[in-house]
Amino acid sequence: MIEARSDGVVCVTCQGTVPEVWERLLGTLDDMNVPVFCTVDHAANAERTGLRMPATRVVTFGNPAVGTLLMLEAPTIAMDLPLRMLVREAEGVTVLSYARPEALAARHGIDPSFAPVEKVSTFMAGLAESVRTGR
């Protein structure tokens, strides 16, 4: 199931556990030669402080050639770049989430029809579908 929420977040239900979906996501990014800048395991960090939370991981990644065009158009979008995807457990289901690029663009005053926004939007949707289906 794919849900595009009114707050600009896309949530995609995926087959498999968080670690399985996480590995598909990182593997797909690697196969596409997309640089990964950072990964965060929020559940592991919480556990180190004595707290527990469901599996929750975030990866930041992107193509500097495209991101730079967005930042030149509206420098404040740098607060939302690089791109990121969240993989989490929600009531026994694994969900992949990301901010719709059009929503990020609108937040920073960039026309959603600006070619780099459309390129990022197509990329994010395709990446999410590849991770969801494993293809």
GROMACS .gro file of N, CA and C in nm:
model
  405
    1MET      N    1   0.083  -0.118   0.000
    1MET     CA    2   0.000   0.000   0.000
    1MET      C    3   0.088   0.125   0.000
    2ILE      N    4   0.050   0.223  -0.078
    2ILE     CA    5   0.120   0.351  -0.083
    2ILE      C    6   0.022   0.459  -0.041
    3GLU      N    7   0.062   0.539   0.056
    3GLU     CA    8  -0.023   0.646   0.107
    3GLU      C    9   0.051   0.778   0.095
    4ALA      N   10  -0.007   0.873   0.023
    4ALA     CA   11   0.047   1.009   0.014
    4ALA      C   12  -0.034   1.095   0.110
    5ARG      N   13   0.023   1.127   0.223
    5ARG     CA   14  -0.049   1.200   0.327
    5ARG      C   15  -0.058   1.349   0.294
    6SER      N   16  -0.151   1.417   0.356
    6SER     CA   17  -0.172   1.559   0.332
    6SER      C   18  -0.056   1.644   0.384
    7ASP      N   19   0.027   1.589   0.473
    7ASP     CA   20   0.140   1.666   0.524
    7ASP      C   21   0.264   1.655   0.435
    8GLY      N   22   0.250   1.593   0.317
    8GLY     CA   23   0.360   1.585   0.223
    8GLY      C   24   0.449   1.464   0.242
    9VAL      N   25   0.407   1.370   0.327
    9VAL     CA   26   0.485   1.249   0.351
    9VAL      C   27   0.422   1.133   0.274
   10VAL      N   28   0.505   1.054   0.209
   10VAL     CA   29   0.461   0.933   0.140
   10VAL      C   30   0.501   0.814   0.228
   11CYS      N   31   0.406   0.724   0.254
   11CYS     CA   32   0.431   0.603   0.333
   11CYS      C   33   0.402   0.482   0.246
   12VAL      N   34   0.498   0.391   0.239
   12VAL     CA   35   0.488   0.273   0.154
   12VAL      C   36   0.502   0.149   0.242
   13THR      N   37   0.401   0.064   0.244
   13THR     CA   38   0.409  -0.062   0.317
   13THR      C   39   0.495  -0.160   0.238
   14CYS      N   40   0.591  -0.221   0.306
   14CYS     CA   41   0.686  -0.311   0.239
   14CYS      C   42   0.680  -0.450   0.299
   15GLN      N   43   0.707  -0.550   0.215
   15GLN     CA   44   0.720  -0.688   0.260
   15GLN      C   45   0.853  -0.703   0.332
   16GLY      N   46   0.854  -0.777   0.441
   16GLY     CA   47   0.978  -0.807   0.512
   16GLY      C   48   0.994  -0.726   0.637
   17THR      N   49   1.098  -0.761   0.712
   17THR     CA   50   1.129  -0.693   0.837
   17THR      C   51   1.202  -0.562   0.809
   18VAL      N   52   1.217  -0.480   0.911
   18VAL     CA   53   1.293  -0.357   0.895
   18VAL      C   54   1.435  -0.387   0.846
   19PRO      N   55   1.509  -0.482   0.907
   19PRO     CA   56   1.643  -0.510   0.854
   19PRO      C   57   1.642  -0.555   0.707
   20GLU      N   58   1.545  -0.634   0.666
   20GLU     CA   59   1.538  -0.679   0.526
   20GLU      C   60   1.511  -0.562   0.432
   21VAL      N   61   1.415  -0.478   0.466
   21VAL     CA   62   1.381  -0.363   0.382
   21VAL      C   63   1.498  -0.264   0.380
   22TRP      N   64   1.561  -0.246   0.496
   22TRP     CA   65   1.677  -0.157   0.507
   22TRP      C   66   1.788  -0.203   0.411
   23GLU      N   67   1.816  -0.332   0.410
   23GLU     CA   68   1.920  -0.384   0.322
   23GLU      C   69   1.881  -0.368   0.175
   24ARG      N   70   1.752  -0.387   0.143
   24ARG     CA   71   1.707  -0.364   0.004
   24ARG      C   72   1.727  -0.218  -0.034
   25LEU      N   73   1.694  -0.127   0.057
   25LEU     CA   74   1.709   0.016   0.028
   25LEU      C   75   1.856   0.050   0.005
   26LEU      N   76   1.943   0.010   0.098
   26LEU     CA   77   2.086   0.042   0.083
   26LEU      C   78   2.144  -0.026  -0.041
   27GLY      N   79   2.102  -0.150  -0.068
   27GLY     CA   80   2.150  -0.221  -0.187
   27GLY      C   81   2.106  -0.154  -0.315
   28THR      N   82   1.982  -0.107  -0.317
   28THR     CA   83   1.931  -0.039  -0.436
   28THR      C   84   2.007   0.091  -0.459
   29LEU      N   85   2.029   0.167  -0.353
   29LEU     CA   86   2.107   0.291  -0.368
   29LEU      C   87   2.247   0.261  -0.420
   30ASP      N   88   2.309   0.155  -0.367
   30ASP     CA   89   2.443   0.116  -0.412
   30ASP      C   90   2.440   0.075  -0.560
   31ASP      N   91   2.342  -0.006  -0.597
   31ASP     CA   92   2.329  -0.049  -0.737
   31ASP      C   93   2.312   0.069  -0.831
   32MET      N   94   2.247   0.175  -0.782
   32MET     CA   95   2.222   0.294  -0.864
   32MET      C   96   2.337   0.394  -0.856
   33ASN      N   97   2.441   0.360  -0.780
   33ASN     CA   98   2.555   0.450  -0.759
   33ASN      C   99   2.515   0.584  -0.699
   34VAL      N  100   2.418   0.579  -0.608
   34VAL     CA  101   2.374   0.700  -0.538
   34VAL      C  102   2.452   0.708  -0.407
   35PRO      N  103   2.523   0.818  -0.384
   35PRO     CA  104   2.601   0.831  -0.261
   35PRO      C  105   2.512   0.831  -0.136
   36VAL      N  106   2.551   0.751  -0.037
   36VAL     CA  107   2.487   0.751   0.095
   36VAL      C  108   2.576   0.836   0.185
   37PHE      N  109   2.518   0.937   0.247
   37PHE     CA  110   2.595   1.029   0.329
   37PHE      C  111   2.593   0.991   0.477
   38CYS      N  112   2.481   0.932   0.523
   38CYS     CA  113   2.469   0.904   0.665
   38CYS      C  114   2.357   0.803   0.688
   39THR      N  115   2.373   0.718   0.788
   39THR     CA  116   2.264   0.632   0.833
   39THR      C  117   2.250   0.651   0.983
   40VAL      N  118   2.126   0.642   1.031
   40VAL     CA  119   2.097   0.658   1.173
   40VAL      C  120   2.002   0.546   1.215
   41ASP      N  121   2.038   0.476   1.320
   41ASP     CA  122   1.952   0.374   1.379
   41ASP      C  123   1.897   0.432   1.509
   42HIS      N  124   1.779   0.492   1.500
   42HIS     CA  125   1.720   0.560   1.616
   42HIS      C  126   1.690   0.463   1.730
   43ALA      N  127   1.647   0.342   1.698
   43ALA     CA  128   1.615   0.244   1.803
   43ALA      C  129   1.741   0.205   1.879
   44ALA      N  130   1.851   0.185   1.808
   44ALA     CA  131   1.978   0.152   1.874
   44ALA      C  132   2.024   0.269   1.962
   45ASN      N  133   2.010   0.390   1.913
   45ASN     CA  134   2.046   0.507   1.993
   45ASN      C  135   1.959   0.518   2.117
   46ALA      N  136   1.831   0.492   2.102
   46ALA     CA  137   1.740   0.496   2.217
   46ALA      C  138   1.779   0.391   2.320
   47GLU      N  139   1.811   0.273   2.271
   47GLU     CA  140   1.848   0.163   2.361
   47GLU      C  141   1.971   0.199   2.444
   48ARG      N  142   2.066   0.270   2.386
   48ARG     CA  143   2.187   0.310   2.459
   48ARG      C  144   2.154   0.406   2.573
   49THR      N  145   2.039   0.471   2.567
   49THR     CA  146   1.999   0.561   2.676
   49THR      C  147   1.900   0.495   2.772
   50GLY      N  148   1.876   0.365   2.750
   50GLY     CA  149   1.785   0.293   2.837
   50GLY      C  150   1.639   0.301   2.794
   51LEU      N  151   1.615   0.351   2.675
   51LEU     CA  152   1.477   0.362   2.624
   51LEU      C  153   1.456   0.260   2.513
   52ARG      N  154   1.331   0.227   2.489
   52ARG     CA  155   1.298   0.131   2.384
   52ARG      C  156   1.202   0.196   2.285
   53MET      N  157   1.222   0.165   2.160
   53MET     CA  158   1.129   0.210   2.056
   53MET      C  159   1.132   0.108   1.944
   54PRO      N  160   1.028   0.105   1.861
   54PRO     CA  161   1.029   0.013   1.747
   54PRO      C  162   1.146   0.044   1.654
   55ALA      N  163   1.183  -0.055   1.575
   55ALA     CA  164   1.292  -0.037   1.478
   55ALA      C  165   1.263   0.086   1.392
   56THR      N  166   1.362   0.176   1.386
   56THR     CA  167   1.346   0.304   1.316
   56THR      C  168   1.483   0.346   1.263
   57ARG      N  169   1.498   0.347   1.130
   57ARG     CA  170   1.627   0.381   1.069
   57ARG      C  171   1.607   0.485   0.959
   58VAL      N  172   1.705   0.574   0.946
   58VAL     CA  173   1.700   0.679   0.844
   58VAL      C  174   1.831   0.676   0.765
   59VAL      N  175   1.819   0.692   0.634
   59VAL     CA  176   1.937   0.705   0.547
   59VAL      C  177   1.926   0.837   0.473
   60THR      N  178   2.039   0.908   0.466
   60THR     CA  179   2.045   1.030   0.385
   60THR      C  180   2.134   1.002   0.264
   61PHE      N  181   2.093   1.053   0.149
   61PHE     CA  182   2.159   1.020   0.023
   61PHE      C  183   2.125   1.127  -0.079
   62GLY      N  184   2.192   1.122  -0.192
   62GLY     CA  185   2.153   1.216  -0.297
   62GLY      C  186   2.256   1.229  -0.407
   63ASN      N  187   2.218   1.311  -0.502
   63ASN     CA  188   2.302   1.343  -0.617
   63ASN      C  189   2.337   1.491  -0.605
   64PRO      N  190   2.460   1.524  -0.568
   64PRO     CA  191   2.496   1.664  -0.550
   64PRO      C  192   2.469   1.751  -0.673
   65ALA      N  193   2.475   1.695  -0.793
   65ALA     CA  194   2.450   1.775  -0.913
   65ALA      C  195   2.305   1.823  -0.917
   66VAL      N  196   2.212   1.743  -0.869
   66VAL     CA  197   2.071   1.783  -0.867
   66VAL      C  198   2.042   1.868  -0.743
   67GLY      N  199   2.093   1.825  -0.628
   67GLY     CA  200   2.070   1.900  -0.504
   67GLY      C  201   2.123   2.041  -0.512
   68THR      N  202   2.238   2.058  -0.578
   68THR     CA  203   2.295   2.192  -0.591
   68THR      C  204   2.204   2.284  -0.670
   69LEU      N  205   2.141   2.231  -0.775
   69LEU     CA  206   2.047   2.313  -0.854
   69LEU      C  207   1.931   2.359  -0.767
   70LEU      N  208   1.883   2.271  -0.680
   70LEU     CA  209   1.774   2.308  -0.590
   70LEU      C  210   1.819   2.416  -0.490
   71MET      N  211   1.940   2.400  -0.437
   71MET     CA  212   1.991   2.497  -0.339
   71MET      C  213   2.021   2.632  -0.404
   72LEU      N  214   2.061   2.631  -0.531
   72LEU     CA  215   2.081   2.758  -0.601
   72LEU      C  216   1.948   2.829  -0.624
   73GLU      N  217   1.843   2.751  -0.645
   73GLU     CA  218   1.709   2.808  -0.665
   73GLU      C  219   1.654   2.867  -0.535
   74ALA      N  220   1.676   2.796  -0.423
   74ALA     CA  221   1.628   2.841  -0.291
   74ALA      C  222   1.724   2.787  -0.186
   75PRO      N  223   1.818   2.868  -0.140
   75PRO     CA  224   1.919   2.821  -0.047
   75PRO      C  225   1.865   2.753   0.080
   76THR      N  226   1.746   2.791   0.124
   76THR     CA  227   1.694   2.731   0.248
   76THR      C  228   1.659   2.584   0.233
   77ILE      N  229   1.645   2.535   0.109
   77ILE     CA  230   1.616   2.392   0.093
   77ILE      C  231   1.732   2.306   0.142
   78ALA      N  232   1.848   2.369   0.161
   78ALA     CA  233   1.964   2.295   0.215
   78ALA      C  234   1.931   2.236   0.353
   79MET      N  235   1.835   2.294   0.423
   79MET     CA  236   1.794   2.237   0.553
   79MET      C  237   1.728   2.100   0.536
   80ASP      N  238   1.672   2.073   0.419
   80ASP     CA  239   1.602   1.946   0.393
   80ASP      C  240   1.681   1.853   0.302
   81LEU      N  241   1.803   1.890   0.270
   81LEU     CA  242   1.888   1.805   0.188
   81LEU      C  243   2.009   1.763   0.270
   82PRO      N  244   2.069   1.650   0.244
   82PRO     CA  245   2.036   1.557   0.138
   82PRO      C  246   1.901   1.491   0.161
   83LEU      N  247   1.856   1.420   0.058
   83LEU     CA  248   1.730   1.346   0.065
   83LEU      C  249   1.740   1.241   0.174
   84ARG      N  250   1.625   1.195   0.222
   84ARG     CA  251   1.626   1.090   0.324
   84ARG      C  252   1.505   1.000   0.311
   85MET      N  253   1.523   0.879   0.357
   85MET     CA  254   1.414   0.783   0.367
   85MET      C  255   1.419   0.720   0.506
   86LEU      N  256   1.301   0.696   0.557
   86LEU     CA  257   1.283   0.635   0.688
   86LEU      C  258   1.228   0.494   0.668
   87VAL      N  259   1.285   0.397   0.738
   87VAL     CA  260   1.231   0.261   0.742
   87VAL      C  261   1.201   0.233   0.887
   88ARG      N  262   1.074   0.195   0.915
   88ARG     CA  263   1.034   0.176   1.054
   88ARG      C  264   0.932   0.065   1.066
   89GLU      N  265   0.922   0.015   1.189
   89GLU     CA  266   0.817  -0.081   1.219
   89GLU      C  267   0.698  -0.006   1.276
   90ALA      N  268   0.580  -0.034   1.223
   90ALA     CA  269   0.457   0.029   1.271
   90ALA      C  270   0.351  -0.080   1.288
   91GLU      N  271   0.329  -0.118   1.413
   91GLU     CA  272   0.228  -0.220   1.444
   91GLU      C  273   0.251  -0.349   1.366
   92GLY      N  274   0.376  -0.395   1.365
   92GLY     CA  275   0.410  -0.521   1.301
   92GLY      C  276   0.428  -0.515   1.151
   93VAL      N  277   0.420  -0.397   1.094
   93VAL     CA  278   0.435  -0.379   0.949
   93VAL      C  279   0.558  -0.291   0.926
   94THR      N  280   0.631  -0.316   0.818
   94THR     CA  281   0.745  -0.233   0.783
   94THR      C  282   0.699  -0.125   0.686
   95VAL      N  283   0.731   0.000   0.721
   95VAL     CA  284   0.688   0.114   0.641
   95VAL      C  285   0.811   0.195   0.600
   96LEU      N  286   0.819   0.229   0.472
   96LEU     CA  287   0.921   0.318   0.418
   96LEU      C  288   0.853   0.453   0.395
   97SER      N  289   0.914   0.560   0.444
   97SER     CA  290   0.853   0.692   0.429
   97SER      C  291   0.956   0.792   0.377
   98TYR      N  292   0.904   0.893   0.306
   98TYR     CA  293   0.988   1.003   0.260
   98TYR      C  294   0.902   1.125   0.236
   99ALA      N  295   0.965   1.241   0.238
   99ALA     CA  296   0.896   1.367   0.209
   99ALA      C  297   0.882   1.381   0.058
  100ARG      N  298   0.761   1.412   0.013
  100ARG     CA  299   0.739   1.436  -0.130
  100ARG      C  300   0.824   1.554  -0.173
  101PRO      N  301   0.905   1.537  -0.278
  101PRO     CA  302   0.989   1.648  -0.324
  101PRO      C  303   0.909   1.774  -0.358
  102GLU      N  304   0.788   1.757  -0.410
  102GLU     CA  305   0.704   1.874  -0.441
  102GLU      C  306   0.669   1.951  -0.314
  103ALA      N  307   0.647   1.879  -0.204
  103ALA     CA  308   0.615   1.944  -0.077
  103ALA      C  309   0.738   2.018  -0.024
  104LEU      N  310   0.855   1.957  -0.037
  104LEU     CA  311   0.978   2.026   0.005
  104LEU      C  312   0.999   2.151  -0.079
  105ALA      N  313   0.978   2.139  -0.210
  105ALA     CA  314   0.995   2.254  -0.298
  105ALA      C  315   0.900   2.367  -0.259
  106ALA      N  316   0.773   2.333  -0.239
  106ALA     CA  317   0.675   2.435  -0.202
  106ALA      C  318   0.713   2.502  -0.070
  107ARG      N  319   0.762   2.422   0.024
  107ARG     CA  320   0.803   2.476   0.155
  107ARG      C  321   0.909   2.585   0.140
  108HIS      N  322   0.992   2.573   0.036
  108HIS     CA  323   1.102   2.667   0.017
  108HIS      C  324   1.081   2.762  -0.100
  109GLY      N  325   0.958   2.766  -0.152
  109GLY     CA  326   0.924   2.862  -0.257
  109GLY      C  327   0.975   2.825  -0.395
  110ILE      N  328   1.000   2.696  -0.418
  110ILE     CA  329   1.042   2.651  -0.551
  110ILE      C  330   0.920   2.598  -0.625
  111ASP      N  331   0.906   2.637  -0.748
  111ASP     CA  332   0.796   2.588  -0.831
  111ASP      C  333   0.808   2.436  -0.845
  112PRO      N  334   0.704   2.360  -0.808
  112PRO     CA  335   0.711   2.214  -0.818
  112PRO      C  336   0.734   2.163  -0.960
  113SER      N  337   0.711   2.248  -1.061
  113SER     CA  338   0.736   2.205  -1.199
  113SER      C  339   0.881   2.231  -1.243
  114PHE      N  340   0.962   2.289  -1.155
  114PHE     CA  341   1.104   2.310  -1.182
  114PHE      C  342   1.165   2.173  -1.212
  115ALA      N  343   1.237   2.161  -1.323
  115ALA     CA  344   1.285   2.031  -1.371
  115ALA      C  345   1.358   1.947  -1.265
  116PRO      N  346   1.448   2.005  -1.183
  116PRO     CA  347   1.513   1.923  -1.082
  116PRO      C  348   1.416   1.865  -0.978
  117VAL      N  349   1.310   1.938  -0.948
  117VAL     CA  350   1.208   1.885  -0.854
  117VAL      C  351   1.140   1.764  -0.917
  118GLU      N  352   1.103   1.778  -1.043
  118GLU     CA  353   1.039   1.665  -1.112
  118GLU      C  354   1.132   1.546  -1.120
  119LYS      N  355   1.261   1.570  -1.143
  119LYS     CA  356   1.359   1.462  -1.150
  119LYS      C  357   1.370   1.390  -1.016
  120VAL      N  358   1.377   1.466  -0.908
  120VAL     CA  359   1.387   1.407  -0.775
  120VAL      C  360   1.259   1.332  -0.740
  121SER      N  361   1.146   1.387  -0.778
  121SER     CA  362   1.017   1.321  -0.750
  121SER      C  363   1.009   1.186  -0.819
  122THR      N  364   1.047   1.181  -0.945
  122THR     CA  365   1.046   1.055  -1.020
  122THR      C  366   1.144   0.956  -0.958
  123PHE      N  367   1.261   1.004  -0.920
  123PHE     CA  368   1.362   0.918  -0.859
  123PHE      C  369   1.311   0.858  -0.727
  124MET      N  370   1.256   0.941  -0.640
  124MET     CA  371   1.212   0.894  -0.507
  124MET      C  372   1.099   0.792  -0.521
  125ALA      N  373   1.004   0.819  -0.609
  125ALA     CA  374   0.894   0.724  -0.630
  125ALA      C  375   0.946   0.592  -0.685
  126GLY      N  376   1.039   0.598  -0.780
  126GLY     CA  377   1.096   0.477  -0.836
  126GLY      C  378   1.177   0.399  -0.734
  127LEU      N  379   1.253   0.469  -0.652
  127LEU     CA  380   1.332   0.404  -0.548
  127LEU      C  381   1.240   0.334  -0.448
  128ALA      N  382   1.137   0.403  -0.404
  128ALA     CA  383   1.043   0.343  -0.309
  128ALA      C  384   0.977   0.220  -0.368
  129GLU      N  385   0.939   0.226  -0.495
  129GLU     CA  386   0.875   0.111  -0.560
  129GLU      C  387   0.973  -0.005  -0.573
  130SER      N  388   1.098   0.023  -0.606
  130SER     CA  389   1.200  -0.083  -0.614
  130SER      C  390   1.220  -0.151  -0.480
  131VAL      N  391   1.224  -0.073  -0.374
  131VAL     CA  392   1.242  -0.131  -0.240
  131VAL      C  393   1.118  -0.209  -0.199
  132ARG      N  394   1.001  -0.155  -0.230
  132ARG     CA  395   0.875  -0.222  -0.193
  132ARG      C  396   0.864  -0.359  -0.261
  133THR      N  397   0.897  -0.364  -0.389
  133THR     CA  398   0.878  -0.487  -0.465
  133THR      C  399   1.001  -0.576  -0.466
  134GLY      N  400   1.116  -0.522  -0.429
  134GLY     CA  401   1.239  -0.598  -0.434
  134GLY      C  402   1.295  -0.611  -0.575
  135ARG      N  403   1.249  -0.524  -0.666
  135ARG     CA  404   1.299  -0.527  -0.805
  135ARG      C  405   1.359  -0.394  -0.844
   0.00000   0.00000   0.00000
